[in-house]
């Protein structure tokens, strides 16, 4: 914007007063407007308010950590003789996580409904 001001001054000195005023006015109007385009504003809003891969990854990690903590509490309840409460906690954890708990109260492996997961080391390649 400073460059336009310099050009307007030079034009004024050269006698082109009308052109100098027009350039000066346009430079001031342009300077008063926001520099971001509508597309840039939409992009910024999407990045700041929307879900990015990093945010989704953090949310997933947070949910898995909470599910693991819940599962560990259920296992401790079961070990201390509160099996009914532990079973309720396990059911709530499965419903909240939308998936099976990786290890059940007794510490054995659980599989998602309908399929068994084969460890990579046992697969034939």
Coordinates of C-alpha atoms in Angstrom, one line a residue:
X1 CA 0.0 0.0 0.0
X2 CA 2.9 2.3 0.6
X3 CA 4.0 1.8 -2.9
X4 CA 0.7 3.1 -4.2
X5 CA 1.0 6.1 -2.0
X6 CA 4.5 6.8 -3.5
X7 CA 3.1 6.4 -7.1
X8 CA 0.2 8.8 -6.3
X9 CA 2.7 11.4 -5.0
X10 CA 4.8 11.1 -8.1
X11 CA 1.8 11.5 -10.3
X12 CA 0.6 14.5 -8.4
X13 CA 4.1 16.1 -8.8
X14 CA 4.0 15.4 -12.5
X15 CA 0.6 17.2 -12.7
X16 CA -1.7 14.2 -13.0
X17 CA -3.8 15.2 -10.0
X18 CA -7.0 13.3 -11.0
X19 CA -5.1 10.0 -11.5
X20 CA -3.2 10.6 -8.2
X21 CA -6.4 11.1 -6.3
X22 CA -8.0 8.0 -7.8
X23 CA -4.9 5.9 -6.9
X24 CA -4.7 7.3 -3.5
X25 CA -8.4 6.7 -2.8
X26 CA -8.2 3.1 -4.1
X27 CA -5.1 2.4 -2.0
X28 CA -6.9 3.7 1.1
X29 CA -10.0 1.6 0.4
X30 CA -7.9 -1.5 -0.3
X31 CA -6.0 -1.0 2.9
X32 CA -9.2 -0.7 4.9
X33 CA -10.5 -4.1 3.6
X34 CA -9.5 -7.4 5.2
X35 CA -6.6 -9.0 3.5
X36 CA -8.1 -12.5 3.7
X37 CA -10.2 -13.8 0.9
X38 CA -13.5 -15.6 1.6
X39 CA -11.8 -18.9 0.6
X40 CA -9.0 -18.2 3.1
X41 CA -11.5 -17.4 5.9
X42 CA -13.4 -20.6 5.2
X43 CA -10.2 -22.6 5.3
X44 CA -9.1 -21.0 8.6
X45 CA -12.5 -21.7 10.1
X46 CA -12.4 -25.3 8.9
X47 CA -8.9 -25.8 10.4
X48 CA -9.7 -24.0 13.7
X49 CA -13.2 -25.4 14.3
X50 CA -13.3 -28.5 12.2
X51 CA -11.7 -31.9 12.6
X52 CA -8.2 -32.4 11.4
X53 CA -6.3 -35.7 11.3
X54 CA -4.3 -34.6 14.3
X55 CA -7.4 -33.8 16.4
X56 CA -9.0 -37.1 15.4
X57 CA -5.9 -39.0 16.3
X58 CA -5.7 -37.3 19.7
X59 CA -9.4 -37.9 20.4
X60 CA -9.0 -41.6 19.5
X61 CA -5.9 -42.0 21.7
X62 CA -7.7 -40.3 24.6
X63 CA -10.7 -42.6 24.2
X64 CA -8.5 -45.7 24.1
X65 CA -6.5 -44.5 27.2
X66 CA -9.8 -44.0 29.1
X67 CA -11.1 -47.4 28.0
X68 CA -7.9 -49.1 29.2
X69 CA -8.2 -47.3 32.6
X70 CA -11.8 -48.4 32.9
X71 CA -10.9 -52.0 32.0
X72 CA -8.1 -52.0 34.6
X73 CA -10.5 -50.8 37.2
X74 CA -13.0 -53.5 36.3
X75 CA -10.2 -56.1 36.5
X76 CA -9.2 -54.8 40.0
X77 CA -12.8 -55.0 41.1
X78 CA -13.1 -58.6 39.9
X79 CA -9.9 -59.5 41.6
X80 CA -11.1 -58.0 44.9
X81 CA -14.3 -60.1 44.7
X82 CA -16.7 -57.5 43.3
X83 CA -17.5 -59.6 40.1
X84 CA -21.0 -58.1 39.5
X85 CA -19.8 -54.6 39.6
X86 CA -16.8 -55.5 37.4
X87 CA -19.1 -57.0 34.8
X88 CA -21.3 -53.9 34.8
X89 CA -18.2 -51.7 34.3
X90 CA -17.0 -53.9 31.5
X91 CA -20.4 -53.7 29.8
X92 CA -20.5 -49.9 30.1
X93 CA -16.9 -49.7 28.8
X94 CA -17.8 -51.8 25.8
X95 CA -20.9 -49.7 25.1
X96 CA -19.0 -46.5 25.5
X97 CA -16.0 -47.5 23.4
X98 CA -18.1 -49.1 20.7
X99 CA -15.8 -52.0 20.6
X100 CA -14.8 -55.0 22.7
X101 CA -12.3 -54.5 25.5
X102 CA -9.0 -56.0 24.4
X103 CA -8.6 -58.0 27.5
X104 CA -11.5 -59.1 29.7
X105 CA -11.5 -59.1 33.5
X106 CA -9.6 -62.3 33.8
X107 CA -6.9 -61.0 31.6
X108 CA -7.5 -63.3 28.6
X109 CA -7.8 -62.0 25.1
X110 CA -11.2 -61.0 23.7
X111 CA -12.0 -60.8 20.0
X112 CA -14.4 -58.5 18.2
X113 CA -17.8 -60.1 17.6
X114 CA -17.8 -62.5 14.6
X115 CA -14.1 -62.8 13.9
X116 CA -10.9 -63.9 15.5
X117 CA -7.8 -61.8 15.1
X118 CA -4.7 -63.8 14.2
X119 CA -1.4 -62.4 15.4
X120 CA 0.9 -61.4 12.6
X121 CA 3.7 -63.7 13.8
X122 CA 1.4 -66.7 13.2
X123 CA 0.3 -65.8 9.7
X124 CA 1.7 -67.5 6.7
X125 CA 3.3 -65.1 4.3

